Tab-separated table of C-alpha atoms in Angstrom:
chain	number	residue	atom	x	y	z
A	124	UNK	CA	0.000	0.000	0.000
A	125	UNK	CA	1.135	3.883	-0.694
A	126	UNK	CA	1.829	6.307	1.796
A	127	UNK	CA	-1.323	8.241	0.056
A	128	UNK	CA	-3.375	4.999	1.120
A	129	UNK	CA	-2.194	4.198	4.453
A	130	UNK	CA	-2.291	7.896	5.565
A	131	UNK	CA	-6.022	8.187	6.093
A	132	UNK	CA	-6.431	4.891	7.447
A	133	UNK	CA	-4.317	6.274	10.067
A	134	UNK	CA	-5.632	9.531	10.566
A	135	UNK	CA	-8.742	7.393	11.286
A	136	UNK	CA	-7.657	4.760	13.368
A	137	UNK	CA	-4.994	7.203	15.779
A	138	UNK	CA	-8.866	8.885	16.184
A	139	UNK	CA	-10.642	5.845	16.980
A	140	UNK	CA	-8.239	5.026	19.822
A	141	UNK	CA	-8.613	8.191	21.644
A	142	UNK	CA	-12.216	8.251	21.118
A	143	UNK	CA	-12.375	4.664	22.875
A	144	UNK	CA	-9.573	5.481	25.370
A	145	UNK	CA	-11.237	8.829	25.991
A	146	UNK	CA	-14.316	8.233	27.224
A	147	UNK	CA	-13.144	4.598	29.152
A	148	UNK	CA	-10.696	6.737	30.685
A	149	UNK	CA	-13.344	9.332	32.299
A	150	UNK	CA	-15.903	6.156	32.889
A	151	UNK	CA	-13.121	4.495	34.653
A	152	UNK	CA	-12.408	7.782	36.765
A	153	UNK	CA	-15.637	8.395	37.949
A	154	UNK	CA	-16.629	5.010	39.080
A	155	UNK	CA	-13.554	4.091	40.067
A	156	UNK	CA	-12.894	7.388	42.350
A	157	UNK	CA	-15.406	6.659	44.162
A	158	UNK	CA	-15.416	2.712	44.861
A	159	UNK	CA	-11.549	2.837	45.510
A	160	UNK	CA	-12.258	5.666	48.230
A	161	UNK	CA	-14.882	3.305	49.472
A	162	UNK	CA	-12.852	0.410	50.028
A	163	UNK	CA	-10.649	2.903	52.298
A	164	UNK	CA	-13.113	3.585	54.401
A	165	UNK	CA	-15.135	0.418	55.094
A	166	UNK	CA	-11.760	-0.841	55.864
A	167	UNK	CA	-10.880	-2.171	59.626
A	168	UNK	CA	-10.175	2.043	61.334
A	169	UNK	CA	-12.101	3.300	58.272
A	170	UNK	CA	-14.290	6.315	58.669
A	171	UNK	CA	-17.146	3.939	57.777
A	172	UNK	CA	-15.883	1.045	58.967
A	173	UNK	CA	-18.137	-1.950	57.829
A	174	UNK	CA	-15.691	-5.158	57.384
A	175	UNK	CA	-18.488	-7.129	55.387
A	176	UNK	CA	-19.352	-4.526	53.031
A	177	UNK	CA	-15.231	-3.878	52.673
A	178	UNK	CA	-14.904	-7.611	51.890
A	179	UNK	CA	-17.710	-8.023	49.707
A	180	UNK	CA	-16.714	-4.706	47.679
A	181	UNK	CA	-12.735	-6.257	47.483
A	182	UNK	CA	-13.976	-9.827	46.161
A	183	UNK	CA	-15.862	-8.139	43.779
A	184	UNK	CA	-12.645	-5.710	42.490
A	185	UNK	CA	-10.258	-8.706	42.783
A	186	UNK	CA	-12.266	-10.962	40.511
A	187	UNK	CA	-13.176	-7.811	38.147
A	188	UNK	CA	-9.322	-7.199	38.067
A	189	UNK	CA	-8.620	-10.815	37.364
A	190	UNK	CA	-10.418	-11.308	34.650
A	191	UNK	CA	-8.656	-11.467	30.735
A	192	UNK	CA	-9.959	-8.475	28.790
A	193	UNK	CA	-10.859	-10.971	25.943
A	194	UNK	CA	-12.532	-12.593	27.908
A	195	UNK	CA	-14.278	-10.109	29.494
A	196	UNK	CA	-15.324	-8.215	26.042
A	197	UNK	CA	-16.767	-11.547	25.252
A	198	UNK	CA	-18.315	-12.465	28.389
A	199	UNK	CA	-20.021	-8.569	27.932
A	200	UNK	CA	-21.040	-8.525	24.512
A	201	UNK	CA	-25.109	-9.301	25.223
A	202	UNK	CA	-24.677	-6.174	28.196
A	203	UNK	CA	-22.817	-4.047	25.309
A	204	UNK	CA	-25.451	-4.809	22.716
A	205	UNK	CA	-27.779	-3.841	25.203
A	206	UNK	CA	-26.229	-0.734	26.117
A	207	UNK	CA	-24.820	-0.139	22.282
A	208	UNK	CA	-27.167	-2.179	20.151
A	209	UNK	CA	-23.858	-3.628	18.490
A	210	UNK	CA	-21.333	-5.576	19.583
A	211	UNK	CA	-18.672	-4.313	16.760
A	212	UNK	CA	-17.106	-0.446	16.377
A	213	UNK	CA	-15.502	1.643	18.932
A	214	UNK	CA	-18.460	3.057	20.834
A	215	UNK	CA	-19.358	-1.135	21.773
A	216	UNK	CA	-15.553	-1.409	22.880
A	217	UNK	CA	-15.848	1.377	25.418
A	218	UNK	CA	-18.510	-0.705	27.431
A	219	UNK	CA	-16.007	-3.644	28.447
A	220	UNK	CA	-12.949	-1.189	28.283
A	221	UNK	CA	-14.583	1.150	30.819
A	222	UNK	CA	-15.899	-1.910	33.170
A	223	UNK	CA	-12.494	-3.494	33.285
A	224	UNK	CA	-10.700	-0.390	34.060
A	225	UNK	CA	-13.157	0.967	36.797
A	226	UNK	CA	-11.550	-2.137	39.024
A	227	UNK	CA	-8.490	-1.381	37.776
A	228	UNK	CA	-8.294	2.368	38.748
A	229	UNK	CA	-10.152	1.387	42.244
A	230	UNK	CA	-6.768	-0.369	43.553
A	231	UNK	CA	-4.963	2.200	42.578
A	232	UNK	CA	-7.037	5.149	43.796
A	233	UNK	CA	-7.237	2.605	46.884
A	234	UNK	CA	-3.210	2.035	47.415
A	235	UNK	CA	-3.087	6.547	47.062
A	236	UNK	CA	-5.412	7.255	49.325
A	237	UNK	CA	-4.089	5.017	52.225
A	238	UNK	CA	-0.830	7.100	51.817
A	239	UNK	CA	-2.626	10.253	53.561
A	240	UNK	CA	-1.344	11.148	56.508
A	241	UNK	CA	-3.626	9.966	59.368
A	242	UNK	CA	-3.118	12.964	61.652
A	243	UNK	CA	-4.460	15.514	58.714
A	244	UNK	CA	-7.418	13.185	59.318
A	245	UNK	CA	-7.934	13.308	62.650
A	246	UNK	CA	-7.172	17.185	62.836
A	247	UNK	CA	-10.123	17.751	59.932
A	248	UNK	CA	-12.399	15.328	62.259
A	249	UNK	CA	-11.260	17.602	65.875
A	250	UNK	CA	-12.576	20.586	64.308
A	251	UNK	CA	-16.117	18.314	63.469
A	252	UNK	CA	-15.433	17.658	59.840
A	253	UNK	CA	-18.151	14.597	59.122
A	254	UNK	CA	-16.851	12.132	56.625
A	255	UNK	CA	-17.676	13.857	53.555
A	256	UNK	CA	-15.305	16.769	54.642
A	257	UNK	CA	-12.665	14.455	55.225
A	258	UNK	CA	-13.376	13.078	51.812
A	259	UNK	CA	-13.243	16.572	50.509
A	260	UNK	CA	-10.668	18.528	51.778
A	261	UNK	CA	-8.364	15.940	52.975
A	262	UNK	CA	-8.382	12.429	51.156
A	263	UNK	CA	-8.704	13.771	47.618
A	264	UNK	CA	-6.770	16.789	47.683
A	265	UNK	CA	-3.527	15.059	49.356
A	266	UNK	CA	-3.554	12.180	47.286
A	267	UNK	CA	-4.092	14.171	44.066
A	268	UNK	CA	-0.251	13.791	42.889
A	269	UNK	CA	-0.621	9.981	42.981
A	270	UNK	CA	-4.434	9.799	41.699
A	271	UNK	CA	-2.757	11.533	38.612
A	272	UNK	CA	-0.605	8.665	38.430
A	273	UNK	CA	-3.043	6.607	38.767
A	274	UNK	CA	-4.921	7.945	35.954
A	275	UNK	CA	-1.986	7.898	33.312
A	276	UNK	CA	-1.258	4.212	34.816
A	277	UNK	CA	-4.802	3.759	33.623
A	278	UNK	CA	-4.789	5.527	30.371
A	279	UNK	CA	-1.567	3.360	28.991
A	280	UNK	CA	-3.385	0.342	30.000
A	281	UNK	CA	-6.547	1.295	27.725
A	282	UNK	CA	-4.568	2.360	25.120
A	283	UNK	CA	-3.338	-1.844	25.273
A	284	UNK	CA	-6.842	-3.050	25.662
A	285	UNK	CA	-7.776	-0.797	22.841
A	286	UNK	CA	-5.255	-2.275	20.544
A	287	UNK	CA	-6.180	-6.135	21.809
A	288	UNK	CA	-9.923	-4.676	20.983
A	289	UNK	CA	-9.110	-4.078	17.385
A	290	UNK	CA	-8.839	-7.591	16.748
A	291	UNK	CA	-12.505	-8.553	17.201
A	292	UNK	CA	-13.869	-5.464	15.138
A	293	UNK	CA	-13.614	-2.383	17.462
A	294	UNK	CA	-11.302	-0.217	15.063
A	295	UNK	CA	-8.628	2.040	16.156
A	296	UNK	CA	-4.699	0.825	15.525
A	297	UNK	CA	-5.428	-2.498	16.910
A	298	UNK	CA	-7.596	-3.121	13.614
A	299	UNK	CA	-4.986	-1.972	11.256
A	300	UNK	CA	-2.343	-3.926	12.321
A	301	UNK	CA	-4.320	-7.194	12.628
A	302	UNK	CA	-6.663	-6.353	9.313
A	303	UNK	CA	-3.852	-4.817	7.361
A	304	UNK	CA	-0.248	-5.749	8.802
A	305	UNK	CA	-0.973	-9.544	10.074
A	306	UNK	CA	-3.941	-10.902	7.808
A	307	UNK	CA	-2.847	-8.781	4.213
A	308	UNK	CA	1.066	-9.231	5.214
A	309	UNK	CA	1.825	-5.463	5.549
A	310	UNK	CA	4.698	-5.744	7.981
A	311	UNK	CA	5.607	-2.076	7.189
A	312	UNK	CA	2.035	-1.059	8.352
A	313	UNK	CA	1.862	-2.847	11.311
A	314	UNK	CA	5.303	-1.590	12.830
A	315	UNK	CA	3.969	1.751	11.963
A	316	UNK	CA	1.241	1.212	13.936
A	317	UNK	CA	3.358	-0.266	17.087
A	318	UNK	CA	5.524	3.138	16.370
A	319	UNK	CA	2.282	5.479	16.792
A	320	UNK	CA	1.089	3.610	19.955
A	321	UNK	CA	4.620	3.894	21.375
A	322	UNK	CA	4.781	7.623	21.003
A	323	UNK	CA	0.618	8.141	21.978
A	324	UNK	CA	2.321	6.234	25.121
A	325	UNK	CA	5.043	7.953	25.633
A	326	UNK	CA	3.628	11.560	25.467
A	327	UNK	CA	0.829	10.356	28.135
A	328	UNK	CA	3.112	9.132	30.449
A	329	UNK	CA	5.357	12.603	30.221
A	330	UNK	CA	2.427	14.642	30.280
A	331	UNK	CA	1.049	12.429	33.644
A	332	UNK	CA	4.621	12.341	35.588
A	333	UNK	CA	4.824	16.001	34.879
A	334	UNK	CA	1.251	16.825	35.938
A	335	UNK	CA	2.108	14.407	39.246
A	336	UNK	CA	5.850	16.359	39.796
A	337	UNK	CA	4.465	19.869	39.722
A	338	UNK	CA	1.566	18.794	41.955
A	339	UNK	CA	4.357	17.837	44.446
A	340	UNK	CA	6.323	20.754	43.820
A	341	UNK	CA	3.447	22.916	44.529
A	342	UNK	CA	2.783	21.432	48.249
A	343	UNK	CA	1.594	17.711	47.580
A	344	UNK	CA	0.591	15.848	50.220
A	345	UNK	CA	1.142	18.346	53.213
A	346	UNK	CA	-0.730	21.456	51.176
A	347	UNK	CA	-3.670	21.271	53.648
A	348	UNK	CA	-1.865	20.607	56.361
A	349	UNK	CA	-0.873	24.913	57.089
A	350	UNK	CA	-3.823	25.498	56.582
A	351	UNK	CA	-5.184	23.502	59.845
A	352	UNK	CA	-2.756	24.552	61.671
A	353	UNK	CA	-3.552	28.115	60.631
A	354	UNK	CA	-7.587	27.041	61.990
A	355	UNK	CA	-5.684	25.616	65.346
A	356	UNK	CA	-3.572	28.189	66.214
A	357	UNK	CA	-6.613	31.091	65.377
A	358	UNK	CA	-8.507	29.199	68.626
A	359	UNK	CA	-6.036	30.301	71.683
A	360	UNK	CA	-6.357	34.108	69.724
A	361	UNK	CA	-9.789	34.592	69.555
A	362	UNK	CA	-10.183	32.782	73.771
A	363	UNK	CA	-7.301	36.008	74.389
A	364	UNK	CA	-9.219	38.345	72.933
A	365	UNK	CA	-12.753	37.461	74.752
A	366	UNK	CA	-10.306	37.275	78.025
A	367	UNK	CA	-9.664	40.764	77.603
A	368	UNK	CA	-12.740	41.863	76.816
């Protein structure tokens, strides 16, 4: 194939990977935030301790996470025609992309926010901060260099899934190197293809280490932490100041 041939397939298929990684990527955030800061605190200490519900909720990640995506996207396909009404093209191969990452992001999220400092915790809950402040201004915000981690973490393993997706019909570079570089013997087009994922990789993973450094450089974990001792120390002033009056 010429250059003048191949080009467009790319152009399309470099799109169809971002679309698919794109929107699994923000799926996978938003369930995933949530579940992985759940497993936190249902935990034995947790703020909503509940060691049934933590169990239950870990089986259910650790069997999610175990799973091979193949056989996942085929295990899925009657939920993603359901949800699709098709079981081939890149908006089906979000549906088991997104619902194998969501477990996938949950560790993770679940392994950052454990790394929070238990005393910013305790300080937030002194001052009567119910759970959902702690959530708020405490869990999230000081584990936000290493969510972003967790996030590009997540992002290069979609962009793989992707790629393993192209080879039962869900488009992107996956399909051009099995349709065009394995099955029609185009080894030039299928390195290409392994070239262009390596970069798409690459630039994610600088982009999400740099997002995660200057995070860190700008307070990271300990941010909030003047801040409460600002609220701490403001007490004994405002006690002098009725004293005197």
């Amino acid at each position: 194939m010429t250059w003048t041939e191949v080009q467009p397939l790319l152009s399309q298929a470099c799109w169809d990977t971002l679309y698919m990684v794109g929107w699994s990527t923000l799926i996978a955030v938003v369930g995933g935030l949530p579940l992985g800061i759940l497993l936190v605190l249902t935990d034995r200490g947790g703020l909503l301790q509940n060691v049934l519900a933590s169990k239950v909720l870990g089986q259910i990640v650790n069997v999610a996470r175990s799973m091979p995506f193949i056989i996942l996207m085929v295990a899925l396909m009657t939920f993603t025609r359901w949800i699709t009404g098709t079981t081939i093209g890149r908006e089906a191969a979000i549906v088991p992309l997104a619902i194998g990452a969501i477990p996938f992001f949950a560790r993770l999220v679940e392994t950052a926010v454990r790394e929070v400092d238990g005393g910013l915790v305790e300080a937030v809950q002194s001052m009567g901060g119910n759970t959902w402040t702690v959530v708020r201004k405490v869990l999230v915000p000081e584990s936000l260099p290493s969510l972003i981690s967790s996030t590009t973490t997540t992002i290069v393993a979609l962009i793989g899934y992707s790629a393993m997706a192209g080879t039962v019909g869900a488009g992107g570079l996956g399909d051009i190197a099995i349709r065009y570089g394995y099955q029609r013997f185009e080894t030039e087009l299928m390195w290409i293809t392994v070239a262009i994922l390596a970069v798409v990789i690459s630039v994610i993973q600088f982009a999400g280490d740099y997002a995660a450094r200057s995070l860190h450089g700008r307070g990271g974990r300990s941010g909030p932490a003047p801040k409460l001792r600002l609220l701490k120390a403001k007490e004994p002033a405002s006690a002098d100041v009725g004293h005197a009056a």
